[in-house]
Short mmCIF file of C-alpha atoms and ligand atoms in Angstrom, two decimals:
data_model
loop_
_atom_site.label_atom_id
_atom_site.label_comp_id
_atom_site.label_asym_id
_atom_site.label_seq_id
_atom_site.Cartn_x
_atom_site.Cartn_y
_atom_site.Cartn_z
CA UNK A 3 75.74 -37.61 45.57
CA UNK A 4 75.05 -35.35 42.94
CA UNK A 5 72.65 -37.33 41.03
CA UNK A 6 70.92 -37.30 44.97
CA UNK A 7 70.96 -33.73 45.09
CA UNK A 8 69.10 -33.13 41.55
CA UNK A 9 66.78 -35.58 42.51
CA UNK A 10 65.53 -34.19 45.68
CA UNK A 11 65.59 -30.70 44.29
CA UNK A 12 63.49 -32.30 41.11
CA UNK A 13 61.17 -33.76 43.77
CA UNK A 14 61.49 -31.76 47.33
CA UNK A 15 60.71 -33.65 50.25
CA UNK A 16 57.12 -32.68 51.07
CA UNK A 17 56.51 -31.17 54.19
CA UNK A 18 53.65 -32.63 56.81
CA UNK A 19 52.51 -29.82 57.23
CA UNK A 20 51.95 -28.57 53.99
CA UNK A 21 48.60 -29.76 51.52
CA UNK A 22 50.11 -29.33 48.72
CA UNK A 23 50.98 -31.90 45.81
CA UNK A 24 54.00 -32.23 43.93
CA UNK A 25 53.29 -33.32 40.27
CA UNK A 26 55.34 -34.75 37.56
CA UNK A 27 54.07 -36.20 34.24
CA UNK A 28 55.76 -37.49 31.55
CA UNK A 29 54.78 -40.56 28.92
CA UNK A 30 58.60 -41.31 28.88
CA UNK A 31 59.20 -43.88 30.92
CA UNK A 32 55.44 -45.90 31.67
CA UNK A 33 57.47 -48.88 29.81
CA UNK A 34 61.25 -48.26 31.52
CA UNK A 35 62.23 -51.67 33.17
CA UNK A 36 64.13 -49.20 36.11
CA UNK A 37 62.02 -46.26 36.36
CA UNK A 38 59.18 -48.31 38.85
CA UNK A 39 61.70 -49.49 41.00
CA UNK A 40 63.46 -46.27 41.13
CA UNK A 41 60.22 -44.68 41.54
CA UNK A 42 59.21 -46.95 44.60
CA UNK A 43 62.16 -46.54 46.13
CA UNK A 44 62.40 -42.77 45.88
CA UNK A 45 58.90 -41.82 46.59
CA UNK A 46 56.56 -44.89 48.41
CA UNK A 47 54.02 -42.93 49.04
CA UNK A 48 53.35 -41.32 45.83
CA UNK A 49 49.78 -41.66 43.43
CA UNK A 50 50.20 -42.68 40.51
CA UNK A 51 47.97 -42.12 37.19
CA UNK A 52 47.93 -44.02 34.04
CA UNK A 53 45.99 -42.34 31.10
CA UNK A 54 45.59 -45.01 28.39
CA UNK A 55 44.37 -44.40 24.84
CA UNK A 56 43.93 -46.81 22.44
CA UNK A 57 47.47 -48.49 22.30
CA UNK A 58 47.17 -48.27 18.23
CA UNK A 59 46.52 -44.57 18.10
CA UNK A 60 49.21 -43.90 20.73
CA UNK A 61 51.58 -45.61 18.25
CA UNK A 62 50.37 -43.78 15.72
CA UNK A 63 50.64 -40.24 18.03
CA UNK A 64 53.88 -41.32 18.28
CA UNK A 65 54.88 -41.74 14.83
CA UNK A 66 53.43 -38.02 14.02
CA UNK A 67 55.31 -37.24 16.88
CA UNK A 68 58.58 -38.13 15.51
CA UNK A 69 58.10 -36.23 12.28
CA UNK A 70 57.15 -33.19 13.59
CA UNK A 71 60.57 -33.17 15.56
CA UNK A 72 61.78 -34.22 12.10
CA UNK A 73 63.24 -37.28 13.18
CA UNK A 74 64.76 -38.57 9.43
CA UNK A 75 63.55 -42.32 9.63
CA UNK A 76 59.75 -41.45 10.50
CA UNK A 77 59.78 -38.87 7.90
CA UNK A 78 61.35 -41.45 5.11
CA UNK A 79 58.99 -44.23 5.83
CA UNK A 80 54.97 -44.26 6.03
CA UNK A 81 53.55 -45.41 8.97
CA UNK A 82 52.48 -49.00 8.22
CA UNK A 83 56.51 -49.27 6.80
CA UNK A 84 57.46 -48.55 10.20
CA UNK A 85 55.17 -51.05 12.02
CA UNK A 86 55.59 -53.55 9.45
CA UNK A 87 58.89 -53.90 9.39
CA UNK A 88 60.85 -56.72 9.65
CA UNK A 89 64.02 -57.70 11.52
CA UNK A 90 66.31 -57.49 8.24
CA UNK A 91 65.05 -53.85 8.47
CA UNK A 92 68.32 -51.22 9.41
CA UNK A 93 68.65 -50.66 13.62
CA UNK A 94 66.99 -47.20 12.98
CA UNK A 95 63.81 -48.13 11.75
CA UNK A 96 63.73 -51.18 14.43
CA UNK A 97 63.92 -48.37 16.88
CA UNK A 98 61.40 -46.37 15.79
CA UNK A 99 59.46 -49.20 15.28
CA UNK A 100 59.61 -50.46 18.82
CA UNK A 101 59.00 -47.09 20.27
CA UNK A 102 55.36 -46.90 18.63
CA UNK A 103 54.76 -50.47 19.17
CA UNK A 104 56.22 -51.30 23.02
CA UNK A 105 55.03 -48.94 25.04
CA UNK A 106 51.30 -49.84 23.87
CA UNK A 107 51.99 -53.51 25.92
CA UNK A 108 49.79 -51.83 28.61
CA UNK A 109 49.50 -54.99 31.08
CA UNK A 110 52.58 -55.45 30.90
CA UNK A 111 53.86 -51.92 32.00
CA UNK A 112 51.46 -51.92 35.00
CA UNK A 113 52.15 -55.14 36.57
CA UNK A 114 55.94 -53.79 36.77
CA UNK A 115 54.56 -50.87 38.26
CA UNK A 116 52.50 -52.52 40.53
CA UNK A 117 55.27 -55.53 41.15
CA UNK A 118 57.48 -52.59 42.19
CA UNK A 119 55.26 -50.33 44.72
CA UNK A 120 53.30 -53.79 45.96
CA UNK A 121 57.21 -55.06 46.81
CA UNK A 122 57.07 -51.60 49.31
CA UNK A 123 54.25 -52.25 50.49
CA UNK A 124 54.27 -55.92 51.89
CA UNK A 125 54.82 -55.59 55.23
CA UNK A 126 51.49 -53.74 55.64
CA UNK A 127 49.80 -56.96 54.49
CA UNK A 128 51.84 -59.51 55.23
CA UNK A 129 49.30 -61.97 57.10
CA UNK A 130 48.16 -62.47 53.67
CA UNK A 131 49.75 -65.32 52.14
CA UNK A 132 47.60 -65.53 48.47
CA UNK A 133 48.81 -62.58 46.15
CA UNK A 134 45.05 -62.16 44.92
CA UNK A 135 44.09 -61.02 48.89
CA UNK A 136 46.50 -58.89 49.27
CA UNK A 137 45.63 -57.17 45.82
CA UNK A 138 42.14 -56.56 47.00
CA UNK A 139 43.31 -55.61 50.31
CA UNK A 140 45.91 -52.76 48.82
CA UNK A 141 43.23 -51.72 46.95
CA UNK A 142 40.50 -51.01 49.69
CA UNK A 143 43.29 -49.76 52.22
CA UNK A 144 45.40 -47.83 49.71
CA UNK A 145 43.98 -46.45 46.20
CA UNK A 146 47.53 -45.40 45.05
CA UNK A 147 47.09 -46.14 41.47
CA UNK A 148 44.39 -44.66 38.76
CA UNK A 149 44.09 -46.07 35.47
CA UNK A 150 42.23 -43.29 33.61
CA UNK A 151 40.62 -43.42 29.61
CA UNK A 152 42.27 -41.08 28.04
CA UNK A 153 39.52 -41.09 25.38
CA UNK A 154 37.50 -39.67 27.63
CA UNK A 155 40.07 -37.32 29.19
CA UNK A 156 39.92 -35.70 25.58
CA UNK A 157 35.74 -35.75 25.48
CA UNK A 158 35.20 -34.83 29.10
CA UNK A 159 38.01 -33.26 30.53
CA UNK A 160 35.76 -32.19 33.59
CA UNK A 161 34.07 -35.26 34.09
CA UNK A 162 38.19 -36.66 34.74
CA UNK A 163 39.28 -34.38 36.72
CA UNK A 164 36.52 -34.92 39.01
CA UNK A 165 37.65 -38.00 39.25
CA UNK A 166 41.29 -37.75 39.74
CA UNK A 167 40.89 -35.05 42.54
CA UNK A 168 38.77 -37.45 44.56
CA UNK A 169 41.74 -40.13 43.58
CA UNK A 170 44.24 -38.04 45.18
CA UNK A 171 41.79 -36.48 48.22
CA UNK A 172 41.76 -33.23 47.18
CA UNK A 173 40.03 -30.81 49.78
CA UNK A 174 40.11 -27.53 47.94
CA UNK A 175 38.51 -28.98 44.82
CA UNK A 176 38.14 -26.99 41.46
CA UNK A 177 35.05 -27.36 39.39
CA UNK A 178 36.88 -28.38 35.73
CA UNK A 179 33.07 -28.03 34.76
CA UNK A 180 33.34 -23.67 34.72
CA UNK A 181 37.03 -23.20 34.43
CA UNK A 182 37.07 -25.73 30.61
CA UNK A 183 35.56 -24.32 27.55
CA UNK A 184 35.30 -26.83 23.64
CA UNK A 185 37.58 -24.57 21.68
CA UNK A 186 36.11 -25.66 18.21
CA UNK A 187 39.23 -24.28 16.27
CA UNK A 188 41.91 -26.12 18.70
CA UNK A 189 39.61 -29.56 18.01
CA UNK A 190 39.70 -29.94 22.22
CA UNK A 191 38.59 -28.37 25.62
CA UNK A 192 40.86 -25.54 27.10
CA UNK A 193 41.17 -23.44 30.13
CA UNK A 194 38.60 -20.59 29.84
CA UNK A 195 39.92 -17.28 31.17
CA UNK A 196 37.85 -14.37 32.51
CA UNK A 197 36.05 -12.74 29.46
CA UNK A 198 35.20 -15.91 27.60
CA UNK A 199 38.33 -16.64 25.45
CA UNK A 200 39.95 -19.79 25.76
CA UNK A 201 44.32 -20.51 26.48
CA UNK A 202 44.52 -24.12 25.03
CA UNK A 203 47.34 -26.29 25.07
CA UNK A 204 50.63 -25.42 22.80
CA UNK A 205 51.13 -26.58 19.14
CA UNK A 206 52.83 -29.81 19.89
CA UNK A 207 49.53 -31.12 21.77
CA UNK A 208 46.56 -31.71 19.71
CA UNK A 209 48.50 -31.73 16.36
CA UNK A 210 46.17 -32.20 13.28
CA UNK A 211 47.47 -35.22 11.26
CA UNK A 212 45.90 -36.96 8.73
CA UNK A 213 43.69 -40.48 9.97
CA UNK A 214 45.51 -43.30 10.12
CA UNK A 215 45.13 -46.00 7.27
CA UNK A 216 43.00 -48.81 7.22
CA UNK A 217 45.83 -51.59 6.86
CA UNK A 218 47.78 -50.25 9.83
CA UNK A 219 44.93 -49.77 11.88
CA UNK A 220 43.50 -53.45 11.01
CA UNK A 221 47.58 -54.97 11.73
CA UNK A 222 47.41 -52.91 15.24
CA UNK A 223 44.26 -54.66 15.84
CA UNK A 224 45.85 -57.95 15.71
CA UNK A 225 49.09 -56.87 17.00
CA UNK A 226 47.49 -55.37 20.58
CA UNK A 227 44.46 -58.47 20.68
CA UNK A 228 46.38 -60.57 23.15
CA UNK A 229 47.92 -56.90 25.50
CA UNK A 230 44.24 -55.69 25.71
CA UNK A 231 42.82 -58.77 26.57
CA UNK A 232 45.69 -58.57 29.46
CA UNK A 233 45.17 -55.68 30.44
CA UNK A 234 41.00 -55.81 30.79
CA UNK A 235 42.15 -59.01 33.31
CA UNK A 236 44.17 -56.37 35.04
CA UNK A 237 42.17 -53.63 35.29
CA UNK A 238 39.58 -56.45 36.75
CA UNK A 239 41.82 -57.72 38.96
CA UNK A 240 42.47 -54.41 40.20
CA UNK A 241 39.07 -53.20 40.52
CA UNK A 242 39.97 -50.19 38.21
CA UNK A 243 37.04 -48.72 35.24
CA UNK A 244 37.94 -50.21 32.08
CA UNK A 245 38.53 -47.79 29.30
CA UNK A 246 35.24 -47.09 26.65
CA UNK A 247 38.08 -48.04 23.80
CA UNK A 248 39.39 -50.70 25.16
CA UNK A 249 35.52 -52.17 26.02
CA UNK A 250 34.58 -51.45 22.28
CA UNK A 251 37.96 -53.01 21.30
CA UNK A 252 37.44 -56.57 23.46
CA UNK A 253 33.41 -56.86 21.89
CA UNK A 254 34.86 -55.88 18.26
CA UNK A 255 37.28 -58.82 19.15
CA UNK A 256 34.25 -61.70 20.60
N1 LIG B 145 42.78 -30.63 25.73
C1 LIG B 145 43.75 -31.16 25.00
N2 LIG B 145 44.55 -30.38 24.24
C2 LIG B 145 45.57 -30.94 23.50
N3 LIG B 145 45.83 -32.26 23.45
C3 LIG B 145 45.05 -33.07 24.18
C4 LIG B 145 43.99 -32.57 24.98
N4 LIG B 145 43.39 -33.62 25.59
C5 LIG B 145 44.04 -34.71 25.20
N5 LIG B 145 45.04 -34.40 24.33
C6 LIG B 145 45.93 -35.38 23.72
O1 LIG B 145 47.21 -35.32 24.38
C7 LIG B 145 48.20 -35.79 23.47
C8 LIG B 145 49.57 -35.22 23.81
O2 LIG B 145 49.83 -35.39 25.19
P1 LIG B 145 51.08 -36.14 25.75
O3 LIG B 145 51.11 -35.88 27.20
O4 LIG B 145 51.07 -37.56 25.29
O5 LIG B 145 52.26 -35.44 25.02
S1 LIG B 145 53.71 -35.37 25.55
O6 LIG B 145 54.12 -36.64 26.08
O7 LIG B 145 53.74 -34.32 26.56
O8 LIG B 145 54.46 -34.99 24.36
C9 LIG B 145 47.74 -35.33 22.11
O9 LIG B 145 48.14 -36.30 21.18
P2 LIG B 145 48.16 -35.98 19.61
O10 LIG B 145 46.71 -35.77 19.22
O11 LIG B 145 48.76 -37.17 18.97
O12 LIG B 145 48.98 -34.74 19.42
C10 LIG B 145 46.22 -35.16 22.24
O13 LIG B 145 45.47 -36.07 21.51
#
């Protein structure tokens, strides 16, 4: 009962009556083999958005993460230690190691998502005996899920949030294009206030770390060939944009 309770406060029922939209984002628990389920079951009707960068550099993101919260094992070993490592390695550094690596298995993730909320959802389309119909049939009737480039959430914020606001059928739209200004010093766009000065993100988003090297990034390359390709099938299948990196990725790949 009380796990009930903190739930419904976390999320309040919303009201019909009300246009307003109850948000919650985290990068937590894309990959948990519950959360979809529990997710479906707790709120069927929500939207939900993906942002996907470049599964490498989100391992990597990861990684600097870990060592700015000090975390011991990603401060004692480099990066390409931790993805390297093999399964004589200690439990730790397997950990840390899957956390960079797993939640990059992008196709993967989403079909559980969309396994879980589709499962909801079958009685609205149950005439339809051949999975791939119903798919395209979800997708006309019901755009529930986004799968945005978070490449390009970093180079056009505006251009995004355009995007996601007709995604979600926003009437009271904002124009990202005059409220975001480049703040060259922060390295990314931020909210301009009135009298042209800019309140950016905090510290622990948009941290400056150095590049990541060339052996890690040309193992991640081979580690994520056969999730990307996945994925650009999924995004296909679900009639979704695919990402600029991923695209780049796939020809680098031909
Ligand atoms: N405008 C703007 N300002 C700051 N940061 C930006 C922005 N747009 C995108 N990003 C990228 O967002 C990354 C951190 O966001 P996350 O949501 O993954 O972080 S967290 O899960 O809340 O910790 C963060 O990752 P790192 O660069 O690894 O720190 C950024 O690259």
């Amino acid at each position: 009962m009380q796990l009930k309770f903190l739930y419904m406060e976390f999320f309040p029922i919303p009201s019909n009556t009300t246009s307003d939209f109850y948000f919650e984002k985290s990068a937590n628990y894309f990959d948990s083999e519950v959360a979809p389920r529990r997710a479906a079951a707790l709120l069927p009707k929500a939207k939900v958005l993906t942002i996907l960068i470049n599964p490498a550099d989100r391992a990597y993101s990861w990684y600097q993460h870990q060592r700015a919260h000090d975390d011991p094992v990603a401060l004692k070993y480099t990066f390409h230690e931790v993805i390297t490592a093999g399964s004589d390695a200690s439990s730790k550094l397997r950990a840390l190691q899957n956390r960079c690596l797993v939640p990059g298995w992008y196709a993967t993730h989403i079909e559980r998502w969309l396994s879980a909320y589709h499962a909801n959802q079958r009685r609205a389309s149950n005439f339809l005996t051949s999975h791939r119909a119903r798919y395209a049939l979800l997708r006309v009737l019901d755009p529930w899920i986004l799968v945005l480039d978070g490449k390009l959430l970093r180079t056009e914020p505006a251009k995004v949030m355009d995007m996601v606001q007709k995604f979600l059928g926003v009437t009271n739209t904002i124009d990202y294009h005059r409220t975001l200004a480049f703040d060259p010093k922060k390295g990314f766009w931020c909210q301009l206030l009135e009298g042209g000065k800019t309140k950016c993100l905090g510290k622990s988003k948009g941290r400056k770390y150095p590049e990541m090297d060339l052996d890690s990034r040309a193992f991640l390359k081979d580690y994520y060939r056969e999730h990307n390709v996945e994925l650009s099938k999924l995004l296909y299948r679900m009639g979704q944009t695919l990402p600029t990196w991923l695209r780049e990725d796939l020809q680098n790949t031909r």
